[in-house]
Short mmCIF file of C-alpha atoms in Angstrom, two decimals:
data_model
loop_
_atom_site.label_atom_id
_atom_site.label_comp_id
_atom_site.label_asym_id
_atom_site.label_seq_id
_atom_site.Cartn_x
_atom_site.Cartn_y
_atom_site.Cartn_z
CA MET F 1 110.75 88.13 127.33
CA ARG F 2 108.38 85.38 127.82
CA PRO F 3 104.75 86.48 128.97
CA GLN F 4 102.76 84.41 131.17
CA THR F 5 99.58 83.52 129.24
CA ASN F 6 96.42 80.85 130.22
CA GLN F 7 97.46 77.99 127.85
CA GLU F 8 93.96 76.49 129.05
CA ASP F 9 92.20 79.63 126.93
CA GLY F 10 94.40 78.69 123.93
CA ASP F 11 97.10 81.55 124.41
CA VAL F 12 100.32 80.60 123.38
CA ILE F 13 103.37 81.42 125.16
CA VAL F 14 106.26 83.04 122.52
CA ASP F 15 109.32 85.42 123.21
CA ILE F 16 108.54 88.74 122.55
CA GLU F 17 111.28 91.65 122.35
CA GLY F 18 111.68 95.34 122.26
CA ARG F 19 111.63 98.46 123.68
CA SER F 20 110.25 101.07 121.01
CA ALA F 21 106.76 100.25 119.20
CA ALA F 22 108.70 99.37 116.31
CA GLU F 23 110.61 97.03 117.72
CA ILE F 24 107.93 95.38 119.52
CA ALA F 25 105.76 95.18 115.88
CA ASP F 26 109.07 93.71 114.15
CA SER F 27 109.20 91.17 116.88
CA LEU F 28 105.96 89.91 116.47
CA ARG F 29 106.16 90.35 112.91
CA THR F 30 109.03 87.79 112.85
CA LEU F 31 107.25 85.23 115.47
CA ILE F 32 104.36 85.07 112.86
CA GLU F 33 106.59 84.77 109.63
CA ARG F 34 108.38 82.05 111.26
CA GLY F 35 105.02 80.14 112.59
CA ALA F 36 105.79 80.55 116.12
CA LEU F 37 101.96 82.70 116.07
CA ARG F 38 99.36 81.18 113.70
CA PRO F 39 96.51 83.22 112.64
CA GLY F 40 93.93 83.34 115.71
CA ASP F 41 96.72 82.66 118.40
CA ALA F 42 95.94 85.44 121.19
CA LEU F 43 98.94 87.98 121.99
CA PRO F 44 99.04 89.17 125.42
CA PRO F 45 96.98 92.05 126.66
CA VAL F 46 98.47 95.88 126.52
CA ARG F 47 98.92 96.17 130.09
CA THR F 48 100.87 92.81 130.43
CA LEU F 49 103.03 93.39 127.29
CA ALA F 50 104.00 96.80 128.87
CA GLU F 51 104.86 95.19 132.04
CA GLN F 52 106.73 92.46 130.78
CA LEU F 53 108.84 94.79 128.82
CA GLY F 54 108.98 97.54 130.80
CA VAL F 55 107.74 99.84 128.46
CA ASN F 56 105.12 102.70 128.94
CA ARG F 57 101.54 101.22 127.92
CA ASN F 58 101.36 103.67 125.09
CA THR F 59 104.30 101.89 123.61
CA ALA F 60 102.45 98.84 123.61
CA VAL F 61 99.33 100.02 121.94
CA SER F 62 101.27 101.84 119.08
CA ALA F 63 103.20 98.41 118.34
CA TYR F 64 99.69 96.64 118.34
CA ARG F 65 98.02 99.51 116.31
CA GLN F 66 101.01 99.32 113.48
CA LEU F 67 100.16 95.60 113.33
CA THR F 68 96.30 96.49 113.26
CA ASN F 69 96.68 98.78 110.12
CA ALA F 70 98.96 96.52 108.37
CA GLY F 71 96.58 93.58 108.98
CA VAL F 72 98.94 91.39 110.67
CA VAL F 73 96.26 91.30 113.50
CA VAL F 74 92.97 92.07 114.52
CA THR F 75 91.31 93.67 117.85
CA LEU F 76 88.05 91.60 118.84
CA GLY F 77 87.56 94.08 121.86
CA ARG F 78 86.95 91.90 124.81
CA GLY F 79 88.28 89.20 122.39
CA GLY F 80 91.67 90.79 122.44
CA THR F 81 93.93 91.02 120.15
CA ARG F 82 94.96 88.25 118.03
CA VAL F 83 96.84 86.80 114.75
CA ALA F 84 94.87 87.51 111.61
CA GLY F 85 94.48 85.20 108.67
CA SER F 86 96.48 84.81 105.75
CA SER F 87 93.70 86.73 103.90
CA PRO F 88 92.51 89.35 105.81
CA VAL F 89 91.31 91.88 102.74
CA ALA F 90 88.70 90.98 100.35
CA GLN F 91 89.39 90.61 96.65
CA GLU F 92 87.75 91.65 93.39
CA GLY F 93 86.06 89.34 90.86
CA PHE F 94 83.57 86.44 91.07
CA ALA F 95 83.46 84.51 94.17
CA ALA F 96 84.69 80.53 93.86
CA ASP F 97 82.09 78.01 94.52
CA THR F 98 78.65 79.56 94.97
CA ALA F 99 74.91 78.79 93.35
CA LEU F 100 74.22 82.52 93.93
CA ARG F 101 73.91 84.81 91.74
CA ASP F 102 77.15 86.87 91.89
CA ILE F 103 76.47 91.21 91.81
CA GLY F 104 79.36 92.02 93.82
CA THR F 105 82.14 91.03 91.07
CA GLY F 106 83.22 94.60 90.20
CA ASN F 107 83.75 93.39 86.82
CA PRO F 108 83.07 95.33 83.44
CA ASP F 109 80.45 93.76 80.89
CA ALA F 110 82.14 90.87 78.90
CA SER F 111 79.95 91.99 75.59
CA TYR F 112 81.56 95.47 75.97
CA ILE F 113 85.15 93.94 75.55
CA PRO F 114 86.50 94.53 72.35
CA ASP F 115 87.33 91.72 70.13
CA PRO F 116 91.50 91.86 69.70
CA SER F 117 91.50 89.09 66.88
CA VAL F 118 91.91 91.72 63.88
CA ALA F 119 94.47 93.88 66.23
CA LEU F 120 96.52 90.69 66.75
CA ALA F 121 97.06 90.18 63.52
CA SER F 122 98.69 93.40 62.80
CA ILE F 123 101.11 93.54 65.71
CA ALA F 124 103.57 90.64 64.82
CA ARG F 125 106.49 92.66 63.60
CA ARG F 126 110.43 91.90 64.71
CA PRO F 127 111.25 90.44 68.05
CA VAL F 128 111.91 93.16 70.91
CA LEU F 129 115.73 92.33 72.36
CA TYR F 130 117.50 93.20 75.44
CA GLY F 131 118.63 96.90 76.11
CA GLU F 132 116.32 98.32 73.66
CA PRO F 133 113.57 101.44 74.61
CA VAL F 134 111.27 99.69 77.21
CA ILE F 135 108.19 101.40 75.98
CA ASP F 136 106.96 100.92 72.26
CA PRO F 137 106.93 104.18 70.80
CA GLY F 138 103.41 104.37 68.98
CA LEU F 139 102.15 103.72 72.91
CA GLU F 140 104.10 106.36 74.19
CA ARG F 141 102.79 108.79 71.59
CA TRP F 142 99.33 107.88 72.43
CA ALA F 143 100.00 107.73 76.22
CA SER F 144 101.40 111.35 76.07
CA GLU F 145 98.67 112.95 73.91
CA TRP F 146 95.78 110.91 76.31
CA ILE F 147 97.04 112.42 79.50
CA THR F 148 98.64 115.56 78.86
CA THR F 149 95.38 117.07 78.41
CA ASP F 150 94.47 116.44 82.11
CA LEU F 151 97.61 117.91 83.68
CA PRO F 152 98.41 121.52 84.19
CA PRO F 153 100.02 123.11 81.08
CA ALA F 154 103.79 122.88 80.59
CA THR F 155 104.03 120.00 83.47
CA PRO F 156 107.74 118.50 82.94
CA MET F 157 106.56 114.68 83.09
CA ARG F 158 107.55 111.17 81.90
CA ILE F 159 105.43 107.95 80.49
CA THR F 160 106.15 104.48 82.56
CA VAL F 161 104.45 101.48 81.41
CA THR F 162 103.74 98.92 83.94
CA SER F 163 101.55 95.94 84.17
CA GLY F 164 98.37 97.43 85.29
CA ALA F 165 97.48 100.08 88.02
CA ALA F 166 98.08 97.60 90.62
CA ASP F 167 101.39 97.40 89.41
CA ALA F 168 102.26 100.83 89.29
CA VAL F 169 100.52 101.72 92.40
CA GLU F 170 102.75 99.09 94.42
CA ARG F 171 106.15 100.25 92.66
CA LEU F 172 105.60 103.91 92.91
CA LEU F 173 105.04 103.18 96.70
CA ALA F 174 108.44 101.08 97.04
CA GLN F 175 110.64 103.61 95.43
CA ALA F 176 109.44 106.51 98.02
CA LEU F 177 108.38 104.59 101.52
CA THR F 178 109.68 102.25 103.99
CA ARG F 179 107.90 99.43 105.98
CA ASP F 180 105.89 101.36 109.00
CA ASP F 181 105.42 104.59 106.44
CA ALA F 182 102.07 106.38 106.27
CA VAL F 183 99.74 106.30 103.57
CA ALA F 184 97.00 108.22 103.03
CA LEU F 185 94.00 106.00 101.64
CA GLU F 186 90.43 106.90 100.57
CA ASP F 187 87.67 105.26 103.22
CA PRO F 188 85.63 103.82 101.85
CA CYS F 189 88.66 102.23 100.14
CA PHE F 190 89.46 100.48 96.44
CA LEU F 191 90.01 96.80 97.93
CA THR F 192 93.56 96.36 96.01
CA SER F 193 94.41 99.57 97.59
CA ILE F 194 93.92 98.19 101.12
CA HIS F 195 95.90 94.98 100.22
CA THR F 196 98.96 96.69 98.60
CA VAL F 197 99.40 98.61 101.49
CA ARG F 198 98.81 96.12 104.43
CA VAL F 199 100.99 93.86 102.46
CA ALA F 200 103.85 96.00 102.21
CA GLY F 201 103.98 96.76 105.75
CA TYR F 202 102.68 100.65 105.24
CA ARG F 203 100.55 102.46 107.80
CA PRO F 204 97.07 103.13 106.31
CA VAL F 205 95.56 106.69 107.29
CA SER F 206 91.93 106.68 106.76
CA VAL F 207 90.92 110.01 104.75
CA PRO F 208 86.86 110.09 104.32
CA VAL F 209 85.29 110.32 101.10
CA ASP F 210 81.64 112.36 100.50
CA ASP F 211 79.81 113.01 97.53
CA GLU F 212 82.41 115.12 95.94
CA GLY F 213 85.10 112.30 96.89
CA MET F 214 88.10 113.08 98.98
CA THR F 215 87.48 115.47 102.02
CA VAL F 216 89.62 118.34 102.64
CA ASP F 217 89.56 118.11 106.32
CA GLY F 218 90.65 114.58 106.25
CA LEU F 219 93.33 115.18 103.65
CA ARG F 220 94.59 117.77 106.19
CA ALA F 221 94.47 115.35 109.25
CA ALA F 222 96.38 112.58 107.09
CA LEU F 223 99.00 114.95 106.76
CA GLU F 224 99.29 116.08 109.88
CA GLN F 225 100.09 112.43 110.69
CA GLY F 226 102.91 112.60 108.56
CA VAL F 227 101.63 110.39 105.54
CA ARG F 228 104.38 110.26 102.58
CA ALA F 229 101.74 109.34 99.94
CA VAL F 230 98.32 109.88 99.01
CA ILE F 231 95.95 107.58 97.12
CA CYS F 232 92.98 109.21 95.44
CA THR F 233 90.63 108.46 92.84
CA PRO F 234 89.59 111.44 90.67
CA ARG F 235 86.51 109.94 89.54
CA ALA F 236 84.20 107.40 89.88
CA GLN F 237 85.90 106.20 93.12
CA ASN F 238 85.41 102.66 94.20
CA PRO F 239 83.09 101.89 95.81
CA THR F 240 81.47 104.78 96.12
CA GLY F 241 81.48 106.17 92.78
CA ALA F 242 82.05 109.67 93.65
CA SER F 243 84.10 112.01 91.71
CA LEU F 244 85.95 115.28 92.54
CA SER F 245 84.15 118.26 91.93
CA ALA F 246 86.43 121.46 90.76
CA GLN F 247 85.83 123.22 94.01
CA ARG F 248 86.68 120.03 95.86
CA ALA F 249 90.12 119.44 93.66
CA ALA F 250 90.88 123.26 94.13
CA ASP F 251 90.70 122.71 97.98
CA LEU F 252 92.59 119.67 98.24
CA ARG F 253 95.39 121.25 95.90
CA ALA F 254 95.62 124.20 98.34
CA VAL F 255 96.40 122.12 101.19
CA LEU F 256 98.83 120.03 99.51
CA ALA F 257 100.72 123.12 98.18
CA GLU F 258 102.12 123.37 101.77
CA HIS F 259 103.76 119.52 101.15
CA PRO F 260 104.68 119.46 97.74
CA TYR F 261 107.26 116.40 98.56
CA VAL F 262 104.43 114.35 99.51
CA LEU F 263 103.81 111.12 96.54
CA VAL F 264 100.12 112.23 95.03
CA ILE F 265 98.98 109.35 93.22
CA GLU F 266 95.78 109.76 91.13
CA ASP F 267 94.24 106.29 90.17
CA ASP F 268 92.12 107.17 87.29
CA HIS F 269 90.93 103.70 86.82
CA TYR F 270 87.63 104.43 84.91
CA SER F 271 89.30 107.11 82.16
CA LEU F 272 87.61 106.76 78.98
CA LEU F 273 84.13 105.23 80.24
CA SER F 274 83.64 108.28 82.79
CA ARG F 275 80.86 110.38 82.54
CA ARG F 276 82.15 112.97 84.60
CA PRO F 277 85.25 115.39 83.95
CA HIS F 278 88.56 114.68 85.28
CA HIS F 279 89.49 117.25 88.07
CA SER F 280 92.83 116.56 89.37
CA LEU F 281 94.17 117.21 93.04
CA ILE F 282 97.97 117.47 91.64
CA GLY F 283 99.16 121.22 91.58
CA ALA F 284 101.50 122.89 88.86
CA GLU F 285 104.01 123.21 91.89
CA HIS F 286 103.89 120.09 93.17
CA ARG F 287 107.25 118.40 93.05
CA ARG F 288 106.38 114.42 93.59
CA TRP F 289 103.32 112.91 91.54
CA ALA F 290 101.78 110.25 89.45
CA LEU F 291 98.76 109.96 87.47
CA VAL F 292 97.98 106.32 86.78
CA ARG F 293 95.51 105.51 84.07
CA SER F 294 94.81 101.42 83.18
CA VAL F 295 93.07 99.97 80.17
CA SER F 296 91.29 97.22 82.21
CA LYS F 297 88.18 98.63 82.09
CA PHE F 298 87.29 99.23 78.65
CA LEU F 299 89.81 96.73 77.02
CA GLY F 300 89.34 94.08 79.45
CA PRO F 301 90.97 92.73 83.01
CA ASP F 302 93.61 90.31 81.34
CA MET F 303 94.97 93.29 79.15
CA CYS F 304 97.35 93.92 82.07
CA LEU F 305 98.72 97.35 81.02
CA ALA F 306 98.84 100.64 82.53
CA VAL F 307 100.38 104.03 81.91
CA THR F 308 101.97 106.38 84.48
CA ALA F 309 102.54 109.87 83.70
CA SER F 310 104.88 111.49 86.57
CA ASP F 311 107.38 113.93 87.11
CA PRO F 312 110.73 112.77 86.01
CA GLU F 313 112.55 112.15 89.24
CA THR F 314 109.55 109.96 90.09
CA ALA F 315 109.71 108.32 86.66
CA ASP F 316 113.40 107.34 86.94
CA ARG F 317 112.77 106.11 90.60
CA LEU F 318 109.73 103.99 88.89
CA ALA F 319 111.94 102.48 86.24
CA MET F 320 114.64 101.36 88.76
CA ARG F 321 111.70 99.61 90.55
CA LEU F 322 111.31 97.88 87.43
CA THR F 323 114.88 96.63 86.51
CA PRO F 324 115.32 93.85 89.04
CA GLY F 325 111.79 91.98 87.69
CA THR F 326 110.05 92.32 84.81
CA THR F 327 111.87 95.17 83.09
CA TRP F 328 109.27 96.02 80.60
CA VAL F 329 105.67 94.90 79.57
CA SER F 330 105.58 92.81 76.74
CA HIS F 331 105.92 94.93 73.43
CA LEU F 332 102.97 92.62 72.01
CA LEU F 333 100.84 93.87 74.66
CA GLN F 334 102.00 97.39 74.32
CA ARG F 335 101.11 97.07 70.42
CA LEU F 336 97.82 95.65 70.74
CA VAL F 337 97.04 97.95 73.36
CA HIS F 338 97.86 100.71 71.13
CA ALA F 339 96.09 99.60 67.76
CA LEU F 340 92.59 98.86 69.67
CA ALA F 341 93.05 101.92 71.68
CA THR F 342 93.37 104.07 68.27
CA ASP F 343 90.65 102.34 66.21
CA PRO F 344 87.88 104.16 65.85
CA GLU F 345 85.44 101.24 65.71
CA VAL F 346 87.19 100.54 69.34
CA GLN F 347 87.23 103.87 70.74
CA ALA F 348 83.03 103.74 69.34
CA ARG F 349 82.38 100.64 71.29
CA ILE F 350 84.29 102.30 74.47
CA GLU F 351 81.82 105.48 74.23
CA ARG F 352 79.32 102.79 73.92
CA ALA F 353 79.86 100.72 77.27
CA GLY F 354 80.34 104.06 79.10
CA ASP F 355 76.70 105.26 78.35
CA HIS F 356 75.27 101.31 79.20
CA TYR F 357 77.15 101.33 82.50
CA ALA F 358 75.71 104.63 83.44
CA ASP F 359 72.19 104.04 81.90
CA ARG F 360 71.97 100.76 83.64
CA ASN F 361 72.95 102.02 86.98
CA ILE F 362 70.58 104.93 86.72
CA ALA F 363 67.69 102.73 85.64
CA PHE F 364 68.33 100.44 88.66
CA ALA F 365 69.14 103.46 91.16
CA ALA F 366 65.50 104.49 89.98
CA ARG F 367 64.07 100.94 90.87
CA LEU F 368 65.41 101.08 94.33
CA THR F 369 64.40 104.61 94.93
CA ALA F 370 60.93 103.48 93.80
CA GLU F 371 61.03 100.64 96.46
CA GLY F 372 61.91 102.69 99.08
CA VAL F 373 65.92 102.48 99.25
CA PRO F 374 66.78 105.95 97.84
CA THR F 375 69.98 105.51 95.61
CA ASP F 376 72.54 107.77 94.19
CA PRO F 377 73.86 106.13 90.66
CA ALA F 378 76.61 108.34 91.06
CA ASP F 379 79.77 106.84 88.52
CA GLY F 380 81.48 104.08 87.60
CA LEU F 381 80.44 100.11 87.18
CA ASN F 382 78.94 99.81 90.83
CA LEU F 383 76.49 101.40 92.84
CA TRP F 384 76.69 102.09 96.31
CA VAL F 385 73.60 101.65 98.04
CA PRO F 386 72.73 103.18 101.59
CA LEU F 387 70.32 100.74 103.30
CA GLY F 388 69.43 102.43 106.87
CA ALA F 389 70.15 98.82 108.11
CA SER F 390 73.33 96.43 109.01
CA ALA F 391 75.06 95.61 105.33
CA ARG F 392 76.08 92.45 106.69
CA ALA F 393 72.29 91.01 108.00
CA VAL F 394 70.75 92.58 104.65
CA SER F 395 73.70 90.46 102.71
CA GLU F 396 72.12 87.45 104.40
CA GLN F 397 68.26 88.22 103.94
CA LEU F 398 69.69 88.65 100.15
CA MET F 399 71.49 85.23 100.37
CA ARG F 400 68.28 83.58 101.02
CA ARG F 401 66.64 85.11 97.86
CA GLY F 402 69.47 84.06 95.40
CA TRP F 403 71.74 87.08 95.76
CA LEU F 404 75.50 87.49 96.51
CA VAL F 405 76.82 90.69 97.13
CA ARG F 406 79.34 92.89 98.89
CA PRO F 407 78.82 94.50 102.13
CA GLY F 408 80.78 97.94 102.72
CA ASP F 409 82.32 96.40 105.71
CA GLU F 410 84.92 95.08 103.14
CA PHE F 411 85.92 98.65 102.08
CA ALA F 412 86.51 100.23 105.62
CA LEU F 413 89.73 100.73 106.90
CA GLY F 414 90.36 100.37 110.75
CA ASP F 415 87.52 99.76 113.42
CA ARG F 416 84.52 101.68 112.71
CA ALA F 417 80.49 100.96 113.21
CA PRO F 418 78.96 98.39 110.69
CA SER F 419 78.34 99.65 107.54
CA GLU F 420 74.89 100.28 106.24
CA ARG F 421 76.06 100.05 102.36
CA LEU F 422 76.15 97.91 99.64
CA ARG F 423 78.44 97.79 96.55
CA LEU F 424 76.51 96.16 93.65
CA THR F 425 77.26 95.33 90.15
CA VAL F 426 74.28 95.66 88.34
CA HIS F 427 74.52 96.71 84.90
CA ASP F 428 74.57 93.14 83.06
CA LEU F 429 71.25 92.42 84.60
CA ASP F 430 68.15 92.79 82.27
CA ASP F 431 65.60 94.71 82.98
CA ALA F 432 63.28 91.60 84.76
CA ASP F 433 66.33 90.73 87.18
CA GLN F 434 67.01 94.33 87.98
CA ALA F 435 63.30 94.32 89.25
CA LYS F 436 63.59 91.21 90.94
CA LEU F 437 66.45 92.42 92.80
CA ALA F 438 65.54 95.97 93.71
CA ALA F 439 62.29 94.03 95.20
CA ASP F 440 64.24 91.64 97.01
CA LEU F 441 66.91 94.36 98.31
CA ALA F 442 64.02 96.49 99.64
CA ALA F 443 62.21 93.27 101.16
CA SER F 444 65.83 92.54 102.86
CA VAL F 445 65.92 95.78 104.39
CA ARG F 446 62.71 95.93 105.62
CA ALA F 447 63.32 92.49 107.25
CA VAL F 448 66.26 93.23 108.77
CA ILE F 449 64.68 96.83 110.28
CA ALA F 450 61.83 94.62 111.46
CA LEU F 451 64.03 92.57 113.33
CA ARG F 452 65.79 95.62 114.78
CA ASP F 453 62.58 97.43 115.49
CA PRO F 454 59.37 95.47 114.74
CA HIS F 455 57.27 99.09 115.23
CA SER F 456 59.52 100.60 112.56
CA LEU F 457 57.49 99.84 109.35
CA GLN F 458 54.16 100.38 110.37
CA GLY F 459 51.94 102.43 107.82
CA ARG F 460 55.01 101.98 105.37
CA ALA F 461 54.83 100.15 101.91
CA PRO F 462 57.07 99.61 98.69
CA ALA F 463 56.30 100.81 95.80
CA SER F 464 55.97 97.38 94.24
CA GLU F 465 52.84 96.62 96.80
CA VAL F 466 51.13 99.77 95.89
CA ARG F 467 51.03 99.82 91.97
#
């Protein structure tokens, strides 16, 4: 089929085929992959596409929805549906080429990352050759002890080692899902999870997060939509800092009890640094599950290693996903992680780091609250700050004051109202910088509110102006 489009408006004439939503979506994917459609190109309106293909309008809507959920196209309201750019998902880390003070990095504090030089001298033993066990025995023993205490008693499980948590999640999904399968994701969501699901062509299904973590009604609705996998952060959820309460975890397990073969992935990324207990949504009778723990937050992002405990069948399938590629994670890296993680001095340093992140976030949340921006410090490396105003507008105001932040819109799934939250990484700011940022942020919020409603701030004064 060749839709007749208006080339004067910049639209592109292309051949789109298919009778089902999946066939139409695949046809458009192929056109985009081959360069027949480029970022920014407009797609035919739903009505036009349905008429020219001779399909129901809902079929065309479904095809566009699949592509939108996968990040392949974007819907711009009256601007129509257009091909998305090549990088639709923001990435963690420092922003490139900016003179602003970057407080949206999500990075740990470099001064609390252990020095590996002493441990490195102790791990250079005989080389490992093809066909040997892929997990270093010392690391496997330590990882099993670390994880077993947070699983239901007598749970059959196996340990797998991957090149970080993102690698583990990607391979876990790949061994269980095919393109267009639905995956339940927390909303707002960790950037890497959004990217992983969209790049693989899975269909993300939003599950709202509140102060106690993933919501029960949200998970139930996602399961009713046929999700085949659930990715959940049991504590220090990124970006919100929420952790599952004992009651919430029990309620989620009750919902999942009716779906024992849905793959449940727990990404306990903050693990040893968390000030909150671990409450799992993995029930004793659940058949497909994985608990993933990376070392990157406490041993450093360059220490690309994660251990995954899972049911034996999932472990077998995960191992099969490793055989065509890396096959195993370097035994030198495995031995280094084991040497560091079992060193009493490093363990004490990790404990101090967890206290440092919690204390600095609590201090900054108190400063913001005093400035008229009430904030809960929650748990994790970051703060999730409620503004009562557009996050993007406040971000622009902060840029004028020398700060670079992350608006909550970057963590949202699908179309929703503009975010009124910022995710800030402030644990490495000293007291003077924290005080300046708190005052600048409060001033930025007031400026945005005043532009929106000039009479809304009458009679209100920030704490910094009344001391």
